[in-house]
């Protein structure tokens, strides 16, 4: 632990992973470590100005909890090869997406093999319910030199709230199928695991909630929407925790409450952006 940084891990002489740097003390800590490039895989807008104050470059490669898209893998490869080191790679808390990205960077730099990359996730405490992150780290193949690599940006465009809500709807529909199967994997949908779907839904709600807390998005939705979104985030967390404990009754209760919250929000805001 250092001021402003949490879940800080030194993976090699030139690669660190950890949480989002919060406040000026965090950037002073990174400067003390000798970090020259920060790689954010979080959806939140990086604090580019503060990084520049400490002579550090930001690279923004946002992706979600469901896996690491090819474009992100290519960008991470380019950052691993071209960005000034040491690198500090972070998501929000430094436990899931950040370690997954760091594992890929370490693969590209020849620091670990496939088994070592998975150990990075294990040691970071990456939840096994983020099966897409584990899958993409395990099966990562370093791109060839002639691959078309994306430009590295300080601030990248992230998905819209409407797109996030569409993804939440898909998780919600999958959870309905799991509930009908008494929170087990439905016979006709062997790919669905209720606990994993609940976690994806909760993280999507949480990320959307964080997005609206940023200054540049402060006027996009009113106070009622923000309040309902925050409440839904909390209920989704309870749903996931209930499924973790195999408490079907509590999961059903939480899911019913979440359905009610989503229904009232849809009635008022479904066509809000049109």
PDB file of C-alpha atoms in Angstrom:
ATOM      1  CA  UNK A   1       0.000   0.000   0.000  1.00  0.00           C
ATOM      2  CA  UNK A   2       1.147   3.517  -0.863  1.00  0.00           C
ATOM      3  CA  UNK A   3      -0.718   6.830  -0.491  1.00  0.00           C
ATOM      4  CA  UNK A   4      -3.626   6.906  -2.948  1.00  0.00           C
ATOM      5  CA  UNK A   5      -2.970   3.378  -4.280  1.00  0.00           C
ATOM      6  CA  UNK A   6      -4.474   0.038  -3.251  1.00  0.00           C
ATOM      7  CA  UNK A   7      -3.936  -3.593  -4.236  1.00  0.00           C
ATOM      8  CA  UNK A   8      -0.519  -2.507  -5.486  1.00  0.00           C
ATOM      9  CA  UNK A   9       1.513  -5.384  -6.945  1.00  0.00           C
ATOM     10  CA  UNK A  10       4.986  -5.317  -8.469  1.00  0.00           C
ATOM     11  CA  UNK A  11       4.977  -7.897 -11.261  1.00  0.00           C
ATOM     12  CA  UNK A  12       8.464  -7.112 -12.551  1.00  0.00           C
ATOM     13  CA  UNK A  13      11.015  -4.331 -12.441  1.00  0.00           C
ATOM     14  CA  UNK A  14       8.958  -2.450 -15.043  1.00  0.00           C
ATOM     15  CA  UNK A  15       5.330  -3.532 -14.527  1.00  0.00           C
ATOM     16  CA  UNK A  16       2.994  -2.699 -11.638  1.00  0.00           C
ATOM     17  CA  UNK A  17      -0.750  -3.171 -11.235  1.00  0.00           C
ATOM     18  CA  UNK A  18      -3.181  -1.720  -8.752  1.00  0.00           C
ATOM     19  CA  UNK A  19      -6.183   0.503  -8.181  1.00  0.00           C
ATOM     20  CA  UNK A  20      -7.196   3.757  -9.809  1.00  0.00           C
ATOM     21  CA  UNK A  21      -4.874   6.540  -8.590  1.00  0.00           C
ATOM     22  CA  UNK A  22      -7.052   8.850  -6.509  1.00  0.00           C
ATOM     23  CA  UNK A  23      -5.877  12.332  -5.595  1.00  0.00           C
ATOM     24  CA  UNK A  24      -2.493  13.959  -5.940  1.00  0.00           C
ATOM     25  CA  UNK A  25      -0.809  11.687  -3.332  1.00  0.00           C
ATOM     26  CA  UNK A  26      -1.455   8.723  -5.640  1.00  0.00           C
ATOM     27  CA  UNK A  27       0.415  10.348  -8.526  1.00  0.00           C
ATOM     28  CA  UNK A  28       3.238  11.304  -6.167  1.00  0.00           C
ATOM     29  CA  UNK A  29       3.408   7.620  -5.188  1.00  0.00           C
ATOM     30  CA  UNK A  30       3.629   6.594  -8.837  1.00  0.00           C
ATOM     31  CA  UNK A  31       6.371   9.167  -9.399  1.00  0.00           C
ATOM     32  CA  UNK A  32       8.236   7.695  -6.417  1.00  0.00           C
ATOM     33  CA  UNK A  33       7.999   4.255  -8.049  1.00  0.00           C
ATOM     34  CA  UNK A  34       9.491   5.705 -11.224  1.00  0.00           C
ATOM     35  CA  UNK A  35       6.350   5.074 -13.274  1.00  0.00           C
ATOM     36  CA  UNK A  36       6.437   6.768 -16.676  1.00  0.00           C
ATOM     37  CA  UNK A  37       3.225   5.422 -18.205  1.00  0.00           C
ATOM     38  CA  UNK A  38      -0.150   4.685 -16.619  1.00  0.00           C
ATOM     39  CA  UNK A  39      -2.402   2.277 -18.497  1.00  0.00           C
ATOM     40  CA  UNK A  40      -6.064   2.494 -17.465  1.00  0.00           C
ATOM     41  CA  UNK A  41      -8.481  -0.235 -18.537  1.00  0.00           C
ATOM     42  CA  UNK A  42     -11.307   1.361 -16.528  1.00  0.00           C
ATOM     43  CA  UNK A  43     -14.281   3.132 -18.068  1.00  0.00           C
ATOM     44  CA  UNK A  44     -13.799   6.267 -15.957  1.00  0.00           C
ATOM     45  CA  UNK A  45     -12.079   9.246 -17.549  1.00  0.00           C
ATOM     46  CA  UNK A  46      -8.369   9.278 -16.603  1.00  0.00           C
ATOM     47  CA  UNK A  47      -6.975  12.213 -14.659  1.00  0.00           C
ATOM     48  CA  UNK A  48      -4.649  13.184 -17.498  1.00  0.00           C
ATOM     49  CA  UNK A  49      -3.848  16.651 -16.132  1.00  0.00           C
ATOM     50  CA  UNK A  50      -2.607  15.318 -12.799  1.00  0.00           C
ATOM     51  CA  UNK A  51      -0.522  12.668 -14.534  1.00  0.00           C
ATOM     52  CA  UNK A  52       1.089  15.314 -16.733  1.00  0.00           C
ATOM     53  CA  UNK A  53       1.911  17.391 -13.669  1.00  0.00           C
ATOM     54  CA  UNK A  54       4.091  14.509 -12.505  1.00  0.00           C
ATOM     55  CA  UNK A  55       5.574  13.879 -15.933  1.00  0.00           C
ATOM     56  CA  UNK A  56       3.608  10.666 -16.489  1.00  0.00           C
ATOM     57  CA  UNK A  57       1.800   9.696 -19.684  1.00  0.00           C
ATOM     58  CA  UNK A  58      -1.695   8.163 -19.594  1.00  0.00           C
ATOM     59  CA  UNK A  59      -2.892   5.452 -21.994  1.00  0.00           C
ATOM     60  CA  UNK A  60      -6.612   4.601 -21.878  1.00  0.00           C
ATOM     61  CA  UNK A  61      -7.716   1.126 -23.025  1.00  0.00           C
ATOM     62  CA  UNK A  62     -11.176   0.601 -21.463  1.00  0.00           C
ATOM     63  CA  UNK A  63     -12.919  -2.765 -21.519  1.00  0.00           C
ATOM     64  CA  UNK A  64     -15.598  -4.517 -19.479  1.00  0.00           C
ATOM     65  CA  UNK A  65     -15.785  -7.460 -17.117  1.00  0.00           C
ATOM     66  CA  UNK A  66     -16.996  -9.953 -19.709  1.00  0.00           C
ATOM     67  CA  UNK A  67     -13.634 -10.350 -21.429  1.00  0.00           C
ATOM     68  CA  UNK A  68     -10.805  -8.567 -23.229  1.00  0.00           C
ATOM     69  CA  UNK A  69     -11.736  -7.691 -26.833  1.00  0.00           C
ATOM     70  CA  UNK A  70      -9.184  -8.188 -29.584  1.00  0.00           C
ATOM     71  CA  UNK A  71      -8.800  -4.432 -30.054  1.00  0.00           C
ATOM     72  CA  UNK A  72      -7.902  -4.091 -26.363  1.00  0.00           C
ATOM     73  CA  UNK A  73      -5.448  -6.997 -26.627  1.00  0.00           C
ATOM     74  CA  UNK A  74      -3.778  -5.277 -29.579  1.00  0.00           C
ATOM     75  CA  UNK A  75      -3.623  -1.964 -27.713  1.00  0.00           C
ATOM     76  CA  UNK A  76      -2.146  -3.632 -24.622  1.00  0.00           C
ATOM     77  CA  UNK A  77       0.431  -5.326 -26.835  1.00  0.00           C
ATOM     78  CA  UNK A  78       1.396  -1.996 -28.354  1.00  0.00           C
ATOM     79  CA  UNK A  79       1.629  -0.383 -24.914  1.00  0.00           C
ATOM     80  CA  UNK A  80       3.788  -3.270 -23.663  1.00  0.00           C
ATOM     81  CA  UNK A  81       6.171  -2.813 -26.594  1.00  0.00           C
ATOM     82  CA  UNK A  82       6.241   0.945 -27.092  1.00  0.00           C
ATOM     83  CA  UNK A  83       5.238   2.825 -23.918  1.00  0.00           C
ATOM     84  CA  UNK A  84       7.942   4.153 -21.636  1.00  0.00           C
ATOM     85  CA  UNK A  85       8.463   1.987 -18.569  1.00  0.00           C
ATOM     86  CA  UNK A  86       7.880   1.362 -15.740  1.00  0.00           C
ATOM     87  CA  UNK A  87       4.173   0.834 -16.470  1.00  0.00           C
ATOM     88  CA  UNK A  88       1.359   1.070 -13.927  1.00  0.00           C
ATOM     89  CA  UNK A  89      -1.771  -0.778 -15.066  1.00  0.00           C
ATOM     90  CA  UNK A  90      -5.051  -0.167 -13.276  1.00  0.00           C
ATOM     91  CA  UNK A  91      -8.813  -0.639 -13.319  1.00  0.00           C
ATOM     92  CA  UNK A  92     -11.037   0.674 -10.513  1.00  0.00           C
ATOM     93  CA  UNK A  93     -10.084  -1.434  -7.482  1.00  0.00           C
ATOM     94  CA  UNK A  94      -7.125  -3.245  -9.025  1.00  0.00           C
ATOM     95  CA  UNK A  95      -8.496  -6.759  -8.588  1.00  0.00           C
ATOM     96  CA  UNK A  96     -10.110  -7.871 -11.836  1.00  0.00           C
ATOM     97  CA  UNK A  97      -9.663  -6.047 -15.156  1.00  0.00           C
ATOM     98  CA  UNK A  98      -6.351  -4.416 -14.191  1.00  0.00           C
ATOM     99  CA  UNK A  99      -4.589  -7.675 -13.281  1.00  0.00           C
ATOM    100  CA  UNK A 100      -6.011  -9.292 -16.438  1.00  0.00           C
ATOM    101  CA  UNK A 101      -4.518  -6.501 -18.554  1.00  0.00           C
ATOM    102  CA  UNK A 102      -1.256  -6.685 -16.618  1.00  0.00           C
ATOM    103  CA  UNK A 103      -1.103 -10.437 -17.242  1.00  0.00           C
ATOM    104  CA  UNK A 104      -1.324  -9.823 -20.995  1.00  0.00           C
ATOM    105  CA  UNK A 105       1.351  -7.123 -20.827  1.00  0.00           C
ATOM    106  CA  UNK A 106       3.593  -9.539 -18.924  1.00  0.00           C
ATOM    107  CA  UNK A 107       2.995 -12.196 -21.586  1.00  0.00           C
ATOM    108  CA  UNK A 108       3.991  -9.768 -24.328  1.00  0.00           C
ATOM    109  CA  UNK A 109       7.124  -8.714 -22.463  1.00  0.00           C
ATOM    110  CA  UNK A 110       8.125 -12.334 -21.844  1.00  0.00           C
ATOM    111  CA  UNK A 111       7.876 -12.043 -18.059  1.00  0.00           C
ATOM    112  CA  UNK A 112       5.484 -14.975 -17.614  1.00  0.00           C
ATOM    113  CA  UNK A 113       4.108 -17.910 -19.590  1.00  0.00           C
ATOM    114  CA  UNK A 114       0.404 -18.826 -19.786  1.00  0.00           C
ATOM    115  CA  UNK A 115       0.415 -20.467 -16.342  1.00  0.00           C
ATOM    116  CA  UNK A 116       2.197 -17.466 -14.854  1.00  0.00           C
ATOM    117  CA  UNK A 117      -0.371 -15.130 -16.383  1.00  0.00           C
ATOM    118  CA  UNK A 118      -3.186 -17.022 -14.664  1.00  0.00           C
ATOM    119  CA  UNK A 119      -1.232 -16.853 -11.404  1.00  0.00           C
ATOM    120  CA  UNK A 120      -1.314 -13.058 -11.653  1.00  0.00           C
ATOM    121  CA  UNK A 121      -5.130 -13.196 -11.619  1.00  0.00           C
ATOM    122  CA  UNK A 122      -5.166 -15.725  -8.786  1.00  0.00           C
ATOM    123  CA  UNK A 123      -2.795 -13.689  -6.619  1.00  0.00           C
ATOM    124  CA  UNK A 124      -4.768 -10.500  -7.286  1.00  0.00           C
ATOM    125  CA  UNK A 125      -7.985 -12.143  -6.112  1.00  0.00           C
ATOM    126  CA  UNK A 126      -9.703 -11.884  -9.486  1.00  0.00           C
ATOM    127  CA  UNK A 127     -13.136 -13.450  -9.110  1.00  0.00           C
ATOM    128  CA  UNK A 128     -13.558 -16.773 -10.949  1.00  0.00           C
ATOM    129  CA  UNK A 129     -17.025 -15.514 -11.881  1.00  0.00           C
ATOM    130  CA  UNK A 130     -15.385 -13.182 -14.401  1.00  0.00           C
ATOM    131  CA  UNK A 131     -14.895 -16.172 -16.656  1.00  0.00           C
ATOM    132  CA  UNK A 132     -14.301 -13.993 -19.733  1.00  0.00           C
ATOM    133  CA  UNK A 133     -11.235 -12.382 -18.156  1.00  0.00           C
ATOM    134  CA  UNK A 134      -9.778 -15.753 -17.172  1.00  0.00           C
ATOM    135  CA  UNK A 135     -10.563 -17.198 -20.602  1.00  0.00           C
ATOM    136  CA  UNK A 136      -8.931 -14.390 -22.557  1.00  0.00           C
ATOM    137  CA  UNK A 137      -5.823 -14.342 -20.377  1.00  0.00           C
ATOM    138  CA  UNK A 138      -5.446 -18.120 -20.640  1.00  0.00           C
ATOM    139  CA  UNK A 139      -5.851 -18.192 -24.422  1.00  0.00           C
ATOM    140  CA  UNK A 140      -3.969 -14.998 -25.240  1.00  0.00           C
ATOM    141  CA  UNK A 141      -1.554 -15.295 -28.153  1.00  0.00           C
ATOM    142  CA  UNK A 142       0.920 -12.481 -28.705  1.00  0.00           C
ATOM    143  CA  UNK A 143       0.051 -10.724 -31.999  1.00  0.00           C
ATOM    144  CA  UNK A 144       2.554 -10.831 -34.820  1.00  0.00           C
ATOM    145  CA  UNK A 145       4.553  -7.731 -35.694  1.00  0.00           C
ATOM    146  CA  UNK A 146       2.533  -7.122 -38.845  1.00  0.00           C
ATOM    147  CA  UNK A 147      -0.797  -6.911 -36.987  1.00  0.00           C
ATOM    148  CA  UNK A 148      -2.755  -3.654 -37.259  1.00  0.00           C
ATOM    149  CA  UNK A 149      -2.321  -2.007 -33.863  1.00  0.00           C
ATOM    150  CA  UNK A 150      -4.712   0.758 -32.683  1.00  0.00           C
ATOM    151  CA  UNK A 151      -3.450   4.190 -31.782  1.00  0.00           C
ATOM    152  CA  UNK A 152      -2.774   4.663 -28.080  1.00  0.00           C
ATOM    153  CA  UNK A 153      -4.978   7.447 -26.677  1.00  0.00           C
ATOM    154  CA  UNK A 154      -4.920   9.386 -23.413  1.00  0.00           C
ATOM    155  CA  UNK A 155      -8.724   9.351 -23.252  1.00  0.00           C
ATOM    156  CA  UNK A 156     -10.706   6.819 -25.266  1.00  0.00           C
ATOM    157  CA  UNK A 157     -14.387   6.827 -26.078  1.00  0.00           C
ATOM    158  CA  UNK A 158     -16.385   4.524 -23.797  1.00  0.00           C
ATOM    159  CA  UNK A 159     -19.736   2.917 -24.499  1.00  0.00           C
ATOM    160  CA  UNK A 160     -22.841   5.041 -24.035  1.00  0.00           C
ATOM    161  CA  UNK A 161     -25.218   4.578 -21.146  1.00  0.00           C
ATOM    162  CA  UNK A 162     -27.807   3.308 -23.626  1.00  0.00           C
ATOM    163  CA  UNK A 163     -25.408   0.568 -24.758  1.00  0.00           C
ATOM    164  CA  UNK A 164     -24.655  -0.336 -21.155  1.00  0.00           C
ATOM    165  CA  UNK A 165     -28.366  -0.607 -20.407  1.00  0.00           C
ATOM    166  CA  UNK A 166     -28.860  -2.878 -23.424  1.00  0.00           C
ATOM    167  CA  UNK A 167     -26.184  -5.189 -22.011  1.00  0.00           C
ATOM    168  CA  UNK A 168     -27.863  -5.049 -18.598  1.00  0.00           C
ATOM    169  CA  UNK A 169     -31.137  -6.092 -20.236  1.00  0.00           C
ATOM    170  CA  UNK A 170     -29.442  -9.178 -21.683  1.00  0.00           C
ATOM    171  CA  UNK A 171     -28.060 -10.151 -18.264  1.00  0.00           C
ATOM    172  CA  UNK A 172     -31.514  -9.565 -16.800  1.00  0.00           C
ATOM    173  CA  UNK A 173     -33.165 -11.853 -19.350  1.00  0.00           C
ATOM    174  CA  UNK A 174     -30.573 -14.545 -18.662  1.00  0.00           C
ATOM    175  CA  UNK A 175     -31.277 -14.273 -14.939  1.00  0.00           C
ATOM    176  CA  UNK A 176     -34.981 -14.811 -15.609  1.00  0.00           C
ATOM    177  CA  UNK A 177     -34.113 -18.112 -17.281  1.00  0.00           C
ATOM    178  CA  UNK A 178     -31.941 -19.099 -14.318  1.00  0.00           C
ATOM    179  CA  UNK A 179     -34.663 -18.189 -11.846  1.00  0.00           C
ATOM    180  CA  UNK A 180     -37.119 -20.385 -13.741  1.00  0.00           C
ATOM    181  CA  UNK A 181     -34.623 -23.230 -13.245  1.00  0.00           C
ATOM    182  CA  UNK A 182     -34.506 -22.551  -9.477  1.00  0.00           C
ATOM    183  CA  UNK A 183     -31.299 -20.552  -9.925  1.00  0.00           C
ATOM    184  CA  UNK A 184     -29.530 -23.464 -11.595  1.00  0.00           C
ATOM    185  CA  UNK A 185     -28.148 -23.615 -15.138  1.00  0.00           C
ATOM    186  CA  UNK A 186     -31.143 -24.021 -17.498  1.00  0.00           C
ATOM    187  CA  UNK A 187     -31.138 -27.313 -19.399  1.00  0.00           C
ATOM    188  CA  UNK A 188     -31.507 -25.542 -22.745  1.00  0.00           C
ATOM    189  CA  UNK A 189     -28.895 -22.856 -21.892  1.00  0.00           C
ATOM    190  CA  UNK A 190     -25.832 -24.741 -20.584  1.00  0.00           C
ATOM    191  CA  UNK A 191     -23.712 -21.597 -20.928  1.00  0.00           C
ATOM    192  CA  UNK A 192     -25.630 -19.681 -18.239  1.00  0.00           C
ATOM    193  CA  UNK A 193     -24.535 -19.545 -14.597  1.00  0.00           C
ATOM    194  CA  UNK A 194     -26.787 -17.414 -12.397  1.00  0.00           C
ATOM    195  CA  UNK A 195     -24.001 -16.178 -10.140  1.00  0.00           C
ATOM    196  CA  UNK A 196     -21.916 -15.024 -13.098  1.00  0.00           C
ATOM    197  CA  UNK A 197     -24.839 -13.281 -14.776  1.00  0.00           C
ATOM    198  CA  UNK A 198     -25.687 -11.496 -11.520  1.00  0.00           C
ATOM    199  CA  UNK A 199     -22.118 -10.305 -11.126  1.00  0.00           C
ATOM    200  CA  UNK A 200     -21.981  -8.991 -14.687  1.00  0.00           C
ATOM    201  CA  UNK A 201     -25.264  -7.155 -14.147  1.00  0.00           C
ATOM    202  CA  UNK A 202     -24.112  -5.639 -10.868  1.00  0.00           C
ATOM    203  CA  UNK A 203     -20.805  -4.452 -12.318  1.00  0.00           C
ATOM    204  CA  UNK A 204     -22.569  -2.887 -15.313  1.00  0.00           C
ATOM    205  CA  UNK A 205     -24.915  -0.993 -13.002  1.00  0.00           C
ATOM    206  CA  UNK A 206     -21.982   0.053 -10.827  1.00  0.00           C
ATOM    207  CA  UNK A 207     -19.939   1.298 -13.788  1.00  0.00           C
ATOM    208  CA  UNK A 208     -22.933   3.230 -15.118  1.00  0.00           C
ATOM    209  CA  UNK A 209     -23.383   4.777 -11.694  1.00  0.00           C
ATOM    210  CA  UNK A 210     -19.718   5.818 -11.628  1.00  0.00           C
ATOM    211  CA  UNK A 211     -19.992   7.297 -15.122  1.00  0.00           C
ATOM    212  CA  UNK A 212     -22.803   9.616 -14.070  1.00  0.00           C
ATOM    213  CA  UNK A 213     -20.805  10.750 -11.047  1.00  0.00           C
ATOM    214  CA  UNK A 214     -18.138  12.260 -13.310  1.00  0.00           C
ATOM    215  CA  UNK A 215     -18.278  16.022 -13.720  1.00  0.00           C
ATOM    216  CA  UNK A 216     -18.638  15.938 -17.508  1.00  0.00           C
ATOM    217  CA  UNK A 217     -21.757  13.757 -17.209  1.00  0.00           C
ATOM    218  CA  UNK A 218     -23.292  15.630 -14.284  1.00  0.00           C
ATOM    219  CA  UNK A 219     -26.264  17.006 -16.219  1.00  0.00           C
ATOM    220  CA  UNK A 220     -27.104  13.981 -18.392  1.00  0.00           C
ATOM    221  CA  UNK A 221     -29.797  12.581 -16.068  1.00  0.00           C
ATOM    222  CA  UNK A 222     -31.750  14.018 -13.172  1.00  0.00           C
ATOM    223  CA  UNK A 223     -31.471  13.284  -9.450  1.00  0.00           C
ATOM    224  CA  UNK A 224     -34.275  10.706  -9.469  1.00  0.00           C
ATOM    225  CA  UNK A 225     -32.561   8.637 -12.151  1.00  0.00           C
ATOM    226  CA  UNK A 226     -29.275   8.760 -10.253  1.00  0.00           C
ATOM    227  CA  UNK A 227     -30.985   7.705  -7.037  1.00  0.00           C
ATOM    228  CA  UNK A 228     -32.743   4.773  -8.696  1.00  0.00           C
ATOM    229  CA  UNK A 229     -29.579   3.665 -10.494  1.00  0.00           C
ATOM    230  CA  UNK A 230     -27.623   3.685  -7.231  1.00  0.00           C
ATOM    231  CA  UNK A 231     -30.370   1.721  -5.455  1.00  0.00           C
ATOM    232  CA  UNK A 232     -30.442  -0.864  -8.260  1.00  0.00           C
ATOM    233  CA  UNK A 233     -26.669  -1.260  -7.940  1.00  0.00           C
ATOM    234  CA  UNK A 234     -27.104  -2.101  -4.237  1.00  0.00           C
ATOM    235  CA  UNK A 235     -29.926  -4.576  -4.873  1.00  0.00           C
ATOM    236  CA  UNK A 236     -27.925  -6.296  -7.624  1.00  0.00           C
ATOM    237  CA  UNK A 237     -25.053  -6.675  -5.167  1.00  0.00           C
ATOM    238  CA  UNK A 238     -27.426  -8.408  -2.723  1.00  0.00           C
ATOM    239  CA  UNK A 239     -28.628 -10.701  -5.515  1.00  0.00           C
ATOM    240  CA  UNK A 240     -25.070 -11.758  -6.304  1.00  0.00           C
ATOM    241  CA  UNK A 241     -24.214 -12.303  -2.638  1.00  0.00           C
ATOM    242  CA  UNK A 242     -27.345 -14.425  -2.166  1.00  0.00           C
ATOM    243  CA  UNK A 243     -26.410 -16.597  -5.141  1.00  0.00           C
ATOM    244  CA  UNK A 244     -22.885 -16.954  -3.796  1.00  0.00           C
ATOM    245  CA  UNK A 245     -24.388 -18.377  -0.595  1.00  0.00           C
ATOM    246  CA  UNK A 246     -26.809 -20.595  -2.543  1.00  0.00           C
ATOM    247  CA  UNK A 247     -29.662 -18.823  -0.742  1.00  0.00           C
ATOM    248  CA  UNK A 248     -32.415 -19.220  -3.337  1.00  0.00           C
ATOM    249  CA  UNK A 249     -35.076 -17.518  -1.232  1.00  0.00           C
ATOM    250  CA  UNK A 250     -32.955 -14.400  -0.685  1.00  0.00           C
ATOM    251  CA  UNK A 251     -31.954 -14.374  -4.357  1.00  0.00           C
ATOM    252  CA  UNK A 252     -35.587 -14.532  -5.449  1.00  0.00           C
ATOM    253  CA  UNK A 253     -36.491 -11.698  -3.090  1.00  0.00           C
ATOM    254  CA  UNK A 254     -33.623  -9.509  -4.334  1.00  0.00           C
ATOM    255  CA  UNK A 255     -34.420 -10.266  -7.974  1.00  0.00           C
ATOM    256  CA  UNK A 256     -38.079  -9.327  -7.480  1.00  0.00           C
ATOM    257  CA  UNK A 257     -36.984  -6.034  -5.941  1.00  0.00           C
ATOM    258  CA  UNK A 258     -34.630  -5.442  -8.838  1.00  0.00           C
ATOM    259  CA  UNK A 259     -37.384  -6.190 -11.353  1.00  0.00           C
ATOM    260  CA  UNK A 260     -39.597  -3.617  -9.651  1.00  0.00           C
ATOM    261  CA  UNK A 261     -36.822  -1.016  -9.690  1.00  0.00           C
ATOM    262  CA  UNK A 262     -36.094  -1.603 -13.371  1.00  0.00           C
ATOM    263  CA  UNK A 263     -39.783  -1.451 -14.260  1.00  0.00           C
ATOM    264  CA  UNK A 264     -40.350   1.944 -12.652  1.00  0.00           C
ATOM    265  CA  UNK A 265     -37.187   3.314 -14.236  1.00  0.00           C
ATOM    266  CA  UNK A 266     -38.167   2.049 -17.690  1.00  0.00           C
ATOM    267  CA  UNK A 267     -41.597   3.685 -17.437  1.00  0.00           C
ATOM    268  CA  UNK A 268     -40.065   7.052 -16.721  1.00  0.00           C
ATOM    269  CA  UNK A 269     -36.786   6.976 -18.661  1.00  0.00           C
ATOM    270  CA  UNK A 270     -36.930   4.328 -21.398  1.00  0.00           C
ATOM    271  CA  UNK A 271     -37.203   7.012 -24.118  1.00  0.00           C
ATOM    272  CA  UNK A 272     -35.405   9.692 -22.102  1.00  0.00           C
ATOM    273  CA  UNK A 273     -32.586  10.124 -24.607  1.00  0.00           C
ATOM    274  CA  UNK A 274     -34.812  10.333 -27.693  1.00  0.00           C
TER     275      UNK A 274
END
